[in-house]
Structures are given as structure tokens and as C-alpha cells.
């Protein structure tokens, strides 16, 4: 699809890559530093390291990072005559929106890859953990990337409508706080239909935190995946419909 | 007026086109007729509604009233994608991504519109940008950005090119270059609609002119038709301009202009009447002539002096 391929070209020399690398690395470094400061003990090996890195990361920084990426990929369109050019071509509004979400999906996957590689490197080099990160966490990582999609689609829509870089990021922070409240009050059904709550839920998979059972179950994974794909489809369709009706002033 | 050959002879027609923002009419009752294959100079002072009109033609903005037909087909949100495939445009500022090079920007358009290499090379050569493609666009001069914007609009080989103030901010050499480019494109069969608030920028290139003032069409037609709209002043050279002016002022708006008397709004018969009356009153007449009137004067007249 031409619009998706064109979007990837815009990532060249983009600041997005800095977010992709720095944000997960900060989460890994913070998790490792906390462990070192508290005596350097990882009671349950890789599982404990994973918990220390991913739980907080999934509650706030991840949603904010995805929001920052969405603001960055739309920022270039708000410059000069780019909006007019973007909408003055025969590319449909749906393709424009899908192009942006596809780029965000790849950036989210890259961010998760950096996180996983960071956890493995720190686990081996700093804590000398045996073996490698257990397989379920790789599955959880894929689920986390999928759960990033509704947030990416929603933030993409907000960044499309707002010229401001910070305003959509602020919305993501509020959304993440709302998501945490839903998870803490154990309103799982509600949490998985709100993009920010769903992202928080996905990062808790297998951790035993909040609504999670502590093991990665097929039911929990399926619920997150189905919700993520459905929410993404709804938000993308809604954003495309808004874009199609939008006047470019 | 132009375009008597029906809708087929016209690339763009609008009927009663209007746009209102917050109760204020920005464009009102516009009946555009842009013949196929012409360079249509869309003129008007800043804020007269040119950009809004062009945005409506591209369906970037939805009209409040009226309708648009492009190539005989209605231009609406539901039909725009199909029609936009035949239209290249550059509205307001030039597009392009500053962090990418000229080549990367062209590749982006190529991917987006699924164009072949030849189409891109031709567009770049047309605007003579081939030697600057490896520079980042943020380091381009405004003229280079405008040319890149035009190349991006041209690459799809459109049948209609809509350019909003493409000469804005360019130096005289840049303006001349754009002028020659427009002529070359029109010779190649492309219909070009180009806006400007400066008449002399497009006066020599445009074959048809549309003049907008306060959102309304003040004039639409050829250069000659525009000149014919206004009667130039009559200048009567006489050794007694004060005495002659005192006489003629009784019948016509008159003022002394050096060694001549200037009379406005006089037709041929009126001129003959004034001359015979002056001769009867014993005033010597050395010469009678029409003042050379520039298109600029007519334009100023039509736009209430806000045009230039």
C-alpha cells in the first residue's frame, strides 16, 4: 500500500527513533537500579526482573511514549502546506489514517524489542541470571505491541486534530491514570474496552498484579488481543470518518 | 465572458459558490469559468477569498452554497478522490518535509501515488531542480521549495494544476522562471489556474483573468475584455489649460494635468463635442489623445485601489 510505504519514508532522520530507544532503556535502567539499590536480589530470577521493569513502564511511560510518537508522526503534517498536499491527493482518508497507525505499530514493536533486549542484557550482564528470558514473556511482548495499537490509533486521531505536540500527550497521561484506576478497582471488563486500560492490562499479563492471575492464560491473552484489534478497527474507522469531513482551513 | 462551448470546453465551472465562516461570507456567488488548456490568472487583493476558493475547488473546504464541476463532473467529498487523481495543487505554503532531502520528498510522492521513475524525473527536470535533490528541504531557498512543491504537484501528470500564489516571496528572476514554467505547461495542454495578488506577475502569462474582491467576482474574461471595461481619460493639450478646464468642468469631471486638461468617462461623441465647444470659445487645441491605460490601472479601479 503506497500510503504506508510513504509513511515509513518520513521516519528517516525522525526524532521518533530517540523515543523508541530511550524510553524503554530508561525503564530497564530504572528497574535494574531499583534492584541494585535494594540489595541486588531477584528472588524469582527473570520473573522478578520482568516485574520490576514492566509494571511501572506499562502503567504510565508506555502510553505517554506512544502518544509522543503519534505527536511526532503527525507534527510534520502540520507544517507548511503539507496538510493541503496530503488531502489534495487522491489517497483516501482511510489510507492516510492507516498509514499513520501502521508506522506507529512498527515504532511500538521496535520500542518493545528494545525493552526485551534491554531486560535480557541486564539480566545476563548485571545480574548473571541463568538461561534466557522465559518464552511466555516473548508472547506477552507481542500482546503488549498489539495492545499499543488502540492507544496509537486514538493518539494518532488526537494528534491529527491538534497542532499542539503536548496536548495529546497530556490526554494520554490522563488516560493512563484512568486506566490505572480501572485496574486498581478491578474493573477488568471496563479496563479492556478503554485503550489506556487495555494497555495497562496487557503489560500486567503474568505478573499477578491488580486483576492478573499471575500466569499467562489463553483466556487472558485472547481477551486482550480481541479487544485490541476490535478497538483499533473502531478508532481507525472513526478517525477516517472525521478526517473525511474535516475542512482544511 | 469566456467559454461559450458548454461544460465540455471548460475544465472548471462553479455556480453560486460561497463559503461563510461564523456568519461572515468569505466567498459569495462565485461563477467561475476556467476553459480547458488556458492559464487562468486568479487575481485579487490579500484576503479577497482566492485561497478559500481554491480550497473549495479541491474539496479541502466544503462550500456553504453552490456547486463545483471539474471536467464536467461534480466535485464533492464523495467524488473528490477520483477527481483529485487528475489535479495537481500547491495551496498556500509549499509542501514538503524539511527533514528529508528533495529526492526523498519526490520518492515519497512516488510511493504515495504509485508513479514510475520517468514521471518523477520529468517533473524534477521541468522545474530544473535536478541539481539540488540531495540537499535537505529545510536548507532550500523559498524559490527552491516552491519549485519542489510544483514538481510534487506535476509528477502525477495532472490535467489541471491549481497553484495558489506560487510566486509569493520570490525574487524577480524566480518570478520570471515560474512565469515561463506556467506558459510551458499550458503549451503542453495542462490547464493552469494560478492565483496572485500582484497583477504583473501573471498578467503576461494568463490567457484568462478572474478578478476577485471581497469574495465576489469583479471581472472574468480575457485581458482585452478587461481593458475594454474601462474608458481611458481624454487628454487635451492646450496653451490655456486653466480656462479650458473651467469650461469643460461644467459638463464632465475635469482636472488640469500639466499643459493638458484631463477629462474622465468621455466616449468618442463626447470628446468631439468638447473639442468643438473649446474651439468655438477660441481656445487653441494642439492635440487630443487617450491616456495610455495599463491593466494595472483597471485592476486598481476594480479592486478599489487595494490590489497592488
XYZ file of C-alpha atoms in Angstrom:
557
model
C 0.000 0.000 0.000
C 1.537 3.256 -1.195
C 0.442 5.399 1.730
C 2.020 3.016 4.273
C 5.286 2.851 2.301
C 5.336 6.653 2.047
C 4.823 6.986 5.800
C 7.865 4.826 6.513
C 9.996 7.152 4.403
C 9.025 10.052 6.683
C 10.644 8.220 9.624
C 14.092 8.854 8.179
C 16.075 11.170 10.499
C 12.962 11.398 12.698
C 13.126 12.125 16.428
C 10.784 9.149 16.860
C 13.771 6.815 16.950
C 15.117 8.614 20.027
C 11.834 7.919 21.849
C 11.883 4.295 20.652
C 15.339 3.710 22.121
C 15.443 5.956 25.179
C 12.055 5.310 26.770
C 12.349 1.501 27.158
C 16.027 1.809 28.088
C 15.079 4.186 30.885
C 12.533 1.632 32.122
C 15.172 -1.122 32.070
C 17.784 1.053 33.794
C 15.292 2.201 36.450
C 14.192 -1.386 37.151
C 17.802 -2.576 37.377
C 18.862 0.365 39.532
C 15.997 -0.240 41.985
C 17.098 -3.857 42.302
C 20.749 -2.936 42.856
C 19.832 -0.272 45.456
C 17.561 -2.699 47.315
C 20.317 -5.292 47.675
C 20.583 -6.744 44.190
C 18.327 -9.733 44.885
C 15.993 -11.120 42.222
C 14.037 -13.672 44.270
C 12.348 -15.241 41.302
C 15.058 -14.618 38.668
C 13.816 -13.399 35.280
C 10.248 -13.115 36.553
C 11.243 -10.620 39.249
C 13.357 -8.589 36.817
C 10.447 -8.511 34.342
C 8.062 -7.300 37.062
C 10.432 -4.523 38.140
C 10.889 -3.253 34.618
C 7.476 -3.733 33.041
C 4.883 -2.970 35.718
C 5.573 0.741 36.105
C 6.534 1.084 32.427
C 3.136 -0.303 31.433
C 1.199 1.944 33.776
C 2.397 5.349 32.529
C 5.539 5.686 30.366
C 4.383 3.340 27.596
C 1.133 5.213 26.901
C 2.955 8.545 27.085
C 5.667 7.228 24.751
C 3.095 6.062 22.198
C 1.399 9.468 22.478
C 4.721 11.261 21.893
C 5.336 9.073 18.833
C 1.857 9.891 17.492
C 2.502 13.611 18.002
C 5.826 13.264 16.193
C 4.445 11.405 13.176
C 1.660 13.991 12.754
C 3.800 17.026 13.548
C 5.320 17.057 10.069
C 1.864 17.302 8.508
C 1.048 20.466 10.444
C 3.986 22.290 8.828
C 3.795 24.491 5.706
C 1.378 23.298 3.068
C 1.640 19.618 3.973
C -1.961 19.309 5.170
C -3.242 20.740 1.906
C -0.966 18.431 -0.077
C -1.909 15.385 1.998
C -5.627 15.940 1.465
C -5.286 17.297 -2.063
C -4.248 13.911 -3.444
C -6.407 11.005 -4.447
C -5.298 8.924 -1.433
C -8.372 8.117 0.682
C -8.754 9.363 4.248
C -8.805 5.738 5.443
C -5.435 5.074 3.808
C -3.966 8.241 5.317
C -5.089 7.132 8.790
C -3.980 3.517 8.301
C -0.569 4.734 7.098
C -0.022 6.647 10.329
C -1.241 3.793 12.561
C 0.939 1.289 10.671
C 4.004 3.436 11.314
C 3.072 3.733 14.984
C 2.623 -0.046 15.188
C 6.139 -0.582 13.862
C 7.559 2.011 16.251
C 5.715 0.369 19.176
C 7.121 -3.020 18.125
C 10.607 -1.514 17.940
C 10.142 0.007 21.397
C 9.070 -3.350 22.844
C 12.042 -5.037 21.146
C 14.408 -2.551 22.793
C 12.737 -3.282 26.132
C 13.067 -7.060 25.778
C 16.685 -6.838 24.581
C 17.422 -4.457 27.458
C 15.915 -6.854 30.023
C 17.918 -9.789 28.591
C 21.191 -7.829 28.525
C 20.729 -6.505 32.071
C 19.617 -9.951 33.300
C 22.723 -11.606 31.906
C 25.392 -8.931 32.394
C 24.305 -7.213 35.610
C 22.515 -9.994 37.488
C 24.067 -13.072 35.804
C 20.704 -14.801 35.567
C 20.746 -18.361 34.207
C 19.357 -19.147 30.738
C 17.340 -16.576 28.830
C 14.081 -14.749 29.407
C 11.302 -17.416 29.591
C 9.178 -17.843 26.451
C 5.864 -16.550 27.936
C 7.387 -13.055 28.193
C 8.043 -13.049 24.442
C 4.382 -13.903 23.905
C 3.392 -11.164 26.373
C 5.616 -8.742 24.422
C 3.696 -9.477 21.227
C 0.431 -8.924 23.115
C 1.767 -5.628 24.517
C 2.552 -4.430 20.971
C -0.990 -5.351 19.891
C -2.390 -3.528 22.941
C -0.413 -0.448 21.892
C -2.490 -0.275 18.686
C -5.726 1.197 20.111
C -3.736 3.799 22.050
C -1.692 4.536 18.912
C -4.864 4.877 16.826
C -6.543 7.127 19.402
C -3.465 9.284 19.922
C -2.983 9.465 16.156
C -6.520 10.819 15.838
C -5.889 13.408 18.562
C -2.583 14.488 17.016
C -4.293 14.743 13.651
C -6.828 17.169 15.122
C -4.448 19.130 17.366
C -1.431 21.075 16.130
C -0.037 21.044 19.657
C 2.587 18.446 20.468
C 1.964 18.438 24.217
C -1.856 18.471 24.396
C -2.375 14.922 23.050
C 0.444 13.686 25.322
C -1.367 15.266 28.286
C -4.524 13.413 27.225
C -2.513 10.170 27.233
C -1.285 10.872 30.769
C -4.863 11.419 31.949
C -5.933 8.302 30.049
C -3.174 6.263 31.674
C -4.223 7.491 35.139
C -7.820 6.496 34.317
C -6.588 3.093 33.147
C -4.697 2.537 36.398
C -7.776 3.479 38.410
C -9.855 0.945 36.463
C -7.247 -1.784 37.029
C -6.817 -0.951 40.709
C -10.575 -1.077 41.260
C -10.513 -4.425 39.440
C -12.997 -3.338 36.797
C -11.365 -5.600 34.207
C -14.224 -5.602 31.714
C -14.249 -1.823 31.646
C -10.446 -1.635 31.612
C -10.129 -3.703 28.423
C -12.547 -1.559 26.440
C -10.674 1.645 27.272
C -7.438 1.784 25.196
C -5.250 3.041 28.067
C -6.714 0.476 30.489
C -6.176 -2.278 27.930
C -2.524 -1.312 27.541
C -2.049 -1.406 31.311
C -3.805 -4.781 31.449
C -1.561 -6.228 28.702
C 1.631 -5.207 30.491
C 0.408 -6.886 33.697
C -0.050 -10.261 31.964
C 1.698 -12.966 34.007
C 2.729 -10.559 36.772
C -0.042 -11.229 39.269
C -0.640 -7.512 39.685
C -4.096 -5.946 40.002
C -6.566 -8.088 38.000
C -3.925 -10.560 36.758
C -3.864 -14.172 37.970
C -0.058 -14.459 37.846
C 0.076 -16.898 34.943
C -0.238 -16.173 31.249
C -3.543 -17.837 30.374
C -5.012 -18.324 26.919
C -8.231 -16.649 28.047
C -6.479 -13.501 29.288
C -4.319 -13.255 26.157
C -7.310 -13.832 23.853
C -9.371 -11.192 25.674
C -6.618 -8.591 25.286
C -5.928 -9.459 21.640
C -9.595 -9.425 20.590
C -10.204 -6.174 22.459
C -7.060 -4.591 20.964
C -7.912 -5.461 17.372
C -11.588 -4.506 17.734
C -10.820 -1.181 19.411
C -8.192 -0.374 16.777
C -10.624 -1.065 13.946
C -13.291 1.126 15.549
C -10.912 4.026 16.293
C -9.297 3.889 12.820
C -12.714 3.884 11.120
C -13.885 6.759 13.318
C -10.735 8.799 12.680
C -11.001 8.253 8.918
C -14.653 9.372 9.005
C -13.675 12.535 10.915
C -10.807 13.244 8.509
C -13.116 12.826 5.555
C -15.441 15.505 6.934
C -12.685 17.828 8.079
C -12.221 21.236 6.456
C -8.575 22.171 5.959
C -8.569 25.864 6.913
C -17.039 36.378 -20.936
C -15.238 33.224 -21.930
C -16.097 29.620 -22.532
C -19.200 29.563 -24.658
C -18.649 25.968 -25.694
C -20.644 24.432 -22.802
C -19.318 22.444 -19.881
C -17.107 20.178 -22.030
C -14.990 23.157 -23.117
C -14.420 24.096 -19.505
C -12.113 22.486 -17.015
C -13.771 24.160 -14.017
C -17.213 25.659 -13.628
C -18.814 26.821 -10.434
C -22.315 28.046 -9.819
C -23.175 30.368 -6.944
C -20.160 29.120 -4.996
C -19.944 30.529 -1.487
C -18.283 29.976 1.864
C -19.306 31.504 5.167
C -17.234 31.369 8.332
C -19.008 32.365 11.541
C -21.651 34.379 9.739
C -19.076 36.208 7.573
C -19.166 35.486 3.846
C -15.594 34.883 2.649
C -16.683 33.896 -0.857
C -20.082 34.703 -2.335
C -22.000 33.866 -5.518
C -18.948 32.836 -7.500
C -19.500 31.634 -11.081
C -16.080 30.536 -12.277
C -15.456 29.511 -15.871
C -11.989 28.095 -16.474
C -11.589 26.971 -20.091
C -9.577 23.840 -20.819
C -5.941 24.431 -21.763
C -5.756 28.031 -20.542
C -3.670 29.745 -17.911
C -6.329 31.249 -15.670
C -4.986 34.141 -13.639
C -6.992 34.375 -10.432
C -6.353 37.835 -9.087
C -7.390 39.726 -6.029
C -6.053 41.557 -3.013
C -4.916 39.567 0.018
C -7.953 38.317 1.926
C -10.263 38.521 -1.082
C -11.090 34.797 -0.909
C -8.723 33.321 -3.523
C -7.256 30.597 -1.272
C -10.667 29.658 0.116
C -11.998 29.350 -3.438
C -9.079 27.166 -4.485
C -9.529 25.020 -1.390
C -13.188 24.568 -2.288
C -12.206 23.551 -5.826
C -10.033 20.817 -4.293
C -12.716 19.938 -1.737
C -10.311 20.727 1.090
C -13.058 23.047 2.307
C -16.741 22.313 1.830
C -18.741 25.110 0.198
C -21.601 26.658 2.151
C -23.521 27.279 -1.072
C -23.313 26.384 -4.728
C -21.667 23.640 -6.700
C -18.407 22.872 -8.467
C -17.888 20.849 -11.617
C -14.447 19.769 -12.738
C -14.103 18.175 -16.173
C -17.885 18.191 -16.228
C -18.186 16.091 -13.095
C -19.418 17.347 -9.716
C -16.638 17.908 -7.186
C -17.879 16.828 -3.779
C -16.467 14.955 -0.811
C -17.903 11.741 -2.213
C -16.298 12.227 -5.645
C -13.145 14.138 -4.772
C -10.679 11.264 -4.617
C -11.382 10.247 -8.183
C -11.105 13.809 -9.498
C -8.037 14.646 -7.399
C -6.165 11.981 -9.352
C -6.216 14.405 -12.309
C -5.364 17.540 -10.335
C -2.015 18.767 -9.093
C -2.087 21.505 -6.497
C 0.017 23.772 -4.369
C -2.036 25.710 -1.834
C -0.701 28.432 0.465
C 2.816 27.428 1.588
C 4.804 24.880 -0.408
C 4.505 21.332 0.957
C 7.461 19.010 1.641
C 9.111 17.504 4.688
C 12.049 19.628 5.809
C 13.954 16.775 7.468
C 14.044 14.873 4.162
C 16.008 15.711 1.016
C 14.365 16.820 -2.202
C 14.938 13.342 -3.627
C 13.324 11.686 -0.598
C 10.329 14.005 -0.854
C 9.906 13.092 -4.506
C 10.247 9.389 -3.647
C 7.558 9.846 -1.037
C 5.163 11.253 -3.629
C 6.190 8.457 -5.979
C 5.272 5.809 -3.390
C 2.079 7.575 -2.366
C 0.769 7.982 -5.889
C 2.424 4.843 -7.268
C 4.280 6.721 -10.004
C 7.098 5.408 -12.154
C 10.662 6.767 -12.176
C 10.199 8.563 -15.500
C 7.293 10.614 -14.191
C 9.373 11.777 -11.229
C 12.431 12.571 -13.359
C 10.315 14.554 -15.838
C 8.696 16.609 -13.048
C 12.056 17.389 -11.451
C 13.582 18.405 -14.800
C 10.585 20.590 -15.645
C 11.231 22.746 -12.559
C 15.030 22.423 -13.027
C 15.665 21.083 -9.554
C 17.740 18.042 -10.525
C 20.989 19.533 -9.201
C 19.604 20.164 -5.733
C 17.894 16.892 -4.923
C 20.358 15.686 -2.294
C 20.001 18.715 -0.074
C 17.587 18.678 2.861
C 14.488 20.718 2.095
C 14.876 22.761 5.287
C 18.065 24.154 3.684
C 16.289 25.086 0.426
C 15.605 28.691 -0.515
C 11.937 29.671 -0.781
C 12.202 29.560 -4.574
C 13.545 26.008 -4.459
C 10.772 24.982 -2.057
C 8.179 26.448 -4.444
C 9.740 24.578 -7.363
C 9.807 21.336 -5.398
C 6.149 21.889 -4.485
C 5.327 22.343 -8.155
C 7.350 19.228 -9.074
C 5.391 17.253 -6.453
C 2.149 18.532 -7.972
C 3.330 17.843 -11.529
C 4.692 14.343 -11.010
C 1.265 12.724 -11.335
C 0.929 14.374 -14.785
C -2.273 16.208 -13.953
C -4.747 17.629 -16.426
C -5.372 20.551 -14.111
C -2.834 22.385 -11.982
C -4.062 24.684 -9.197
C -1.335 26.942 -7.823
C -2.004 29.394 -5.027
C 0.427 32.335 -5.104
C 3.367 30.252 -6.413
C 5.467 33.406 -6.847
C 4.989 34.581 -3.265
C 8.296 35.624 -1.751
C 10.294 35.000 -4.933
C 12.798 37.437 -6.409
C 12.200 38.809 -9.942
C 14.291 36.036 -11.518
C 12.281 33.395 -9.642
C 9.003 35.023 -10.663
C 10.107 35.063 -14.274
C 11.065 31.406 -14.056
C 7.638 30.423 -12.693
C 6.001 32.524 -15.395
C 7.896 30.685 -18.137
C 7.111 27.363 -16.487
C 3.374 28.075 -16.475
C 3.471 29.033 -20.131
C 5.378 25.839 -20.944
C 2.852 23.713 -19.012
C -0.093 25.342 -20.751
C 1.605 24.756 -24.117
C 1.782 21.102 -23.111
C -2.014 21.027 -22.726
C -2.332 21.370 -18.964
C -4.956 23.764 -17.656
C -3.321 26.002 -15.082
C -5.193 28.068 -12.536
C -2.823 30.385 -10.734
C -3.620 32.983 -8.103
C -1.782 36.147 -7.225
C -2.371 39.478 -5.554
C 0.103 41.049 -7.981
C -1.251 41.642 -11.447
C 2.034 41.987 -13.287
C 3.172 38.585 -12.026
C 0.637 36.731 -14.130
C -0.704 39.361 -16.491
C 1.590 38.316 -19.348
C 1.130 34.571 -18.771
C -2.607 34.338 -18.163
C -4.890 33.945 -21.134
C -7.975 34.402 -18.998
C -8.297 36.549 -15.901
C -10.668 36.305 -12.972
C -10.624 39.184 -10.511
C -11.944 38.717 -7.009
C -12.736 41.449 -4.499
C -14.275 40.856 -1.070
C -15.192 37.317 -2.058
C -17.075 38.364 -5.210
C -16.108 38.078 -8.853
C -15.465 41.579 -10.167
C -14.419 40.519 -13.626
C -13.864 37.380 -15.649
C -12.598 37.321 -19.205
C -9.613 37.995 -21.432
C -7.025 40.734 -20.985
C -8.529 42.729 -23.860
C -12.007 42.417 -22.422
C -10.686 43.718 -19.146
C -9.053 46.738 -20.797
C -12.252 47.434 -22.707
C -14.167 47.565 -19.425
C -12.818 50.943 -18.604
C -12.682 54.062 -20.807
C -9.297 55.787 -20.598
C -9.165 59.500 -19.804
C -9.048 62.029 -22.673
C -6.099 64.478 -22.599
C -6.456 67.765 -24.456
C -3.204 69.657 -24.984
C -3.798 73.412 -24.951
C -1.851 76.603 -24.120
C -4.766 77.674 -21.857
C -5.454 74.618 -19.657
C -6.971 76.623 -16.747
C -9.516 78.388 -18.975
C -10.330 75.194 -20.844
C -10.779 73.251 -17.589
C -13.118 75.906 -16.198
C -15.296 75.443 -19.263
C -15.302 71.641 -19.529
C -15.830 71.171 -15.789
C -19.391 72.353 -16.359
C -20.192 69.096 -18.251
C -17.553 66.487 -17.329
C -15.197 65.553 -14.458
C -12.099 67.579 -15.307
C -8.698 68.382 -13.901
C -5.642 70.209 -15.146
C -2.734 67.857 -15.838
C 0.377 69.984 -16.668
C -0.156 71.557 -20.088
C -3.245 69.455 -20.675
C -6.822 69.082 -19.469
C -7.773 65.591 -18.321
C -11.401 64.500 -18.777
C -12.741 61.213 -17.402
C -15.508 58.994 -18.743
C -15.745 60.574 -22.187
C -16.819 58.475 -25.157
C -15.977 59.387 -28.792
C -19.069 61.562 -29.283
C -18.492 63.363 -26.015
C -14.870 64.018 -26.972
C -15.920 65.536 -30.320
C -18.481 67.746 -28.521
C -15.917 69.037 -26.010
C -13.342 69.794 -28.730
C -15.820 71.736 -30.909
C -17.044 73.736 -27.882
C -13.479 74.682 -26.879
C -12.679 75.757 -30.464
C -15.894 77.796 -30.557
C -14.758 79.586 -27.382
C -11.465 80.474 -29.054
C -9.247 78.076 -27.125
C -6.371 76.687 -29.192
C -6.039 72.909 -29.228
C -2.653 71.352 -30.028
C -3.686 67.749 -29.632
C -6.333 65.322 -28.345
C -5.394 61.804 -27.175
C -6.468 58.956 -24.954
C -4.266 58.348 -21.940
C -2.336 55.082 -22.153
C -4.025 52.866 -19.584
C -2.320 49.924 -18.045
C -4.054 46.770 -16.955
C -2.842 47.716 -13.528
C -4.989 50.864 -13.568
C -8.046 48.820 -14.484
C -7.245 46.286 -11.806
C -6.786 49.037 -9.215
C -10.042 50.535 -10.326
C -11.902 47.228 -9.984
C -10.427 46.348 -6.595
C -10.890 49.822 -5.180
C -7.147 50.526 -5.150
C -6.330 47.626 -2.801
C -4.875 45.406 -5.435
C -1.282 46.405 -5.656
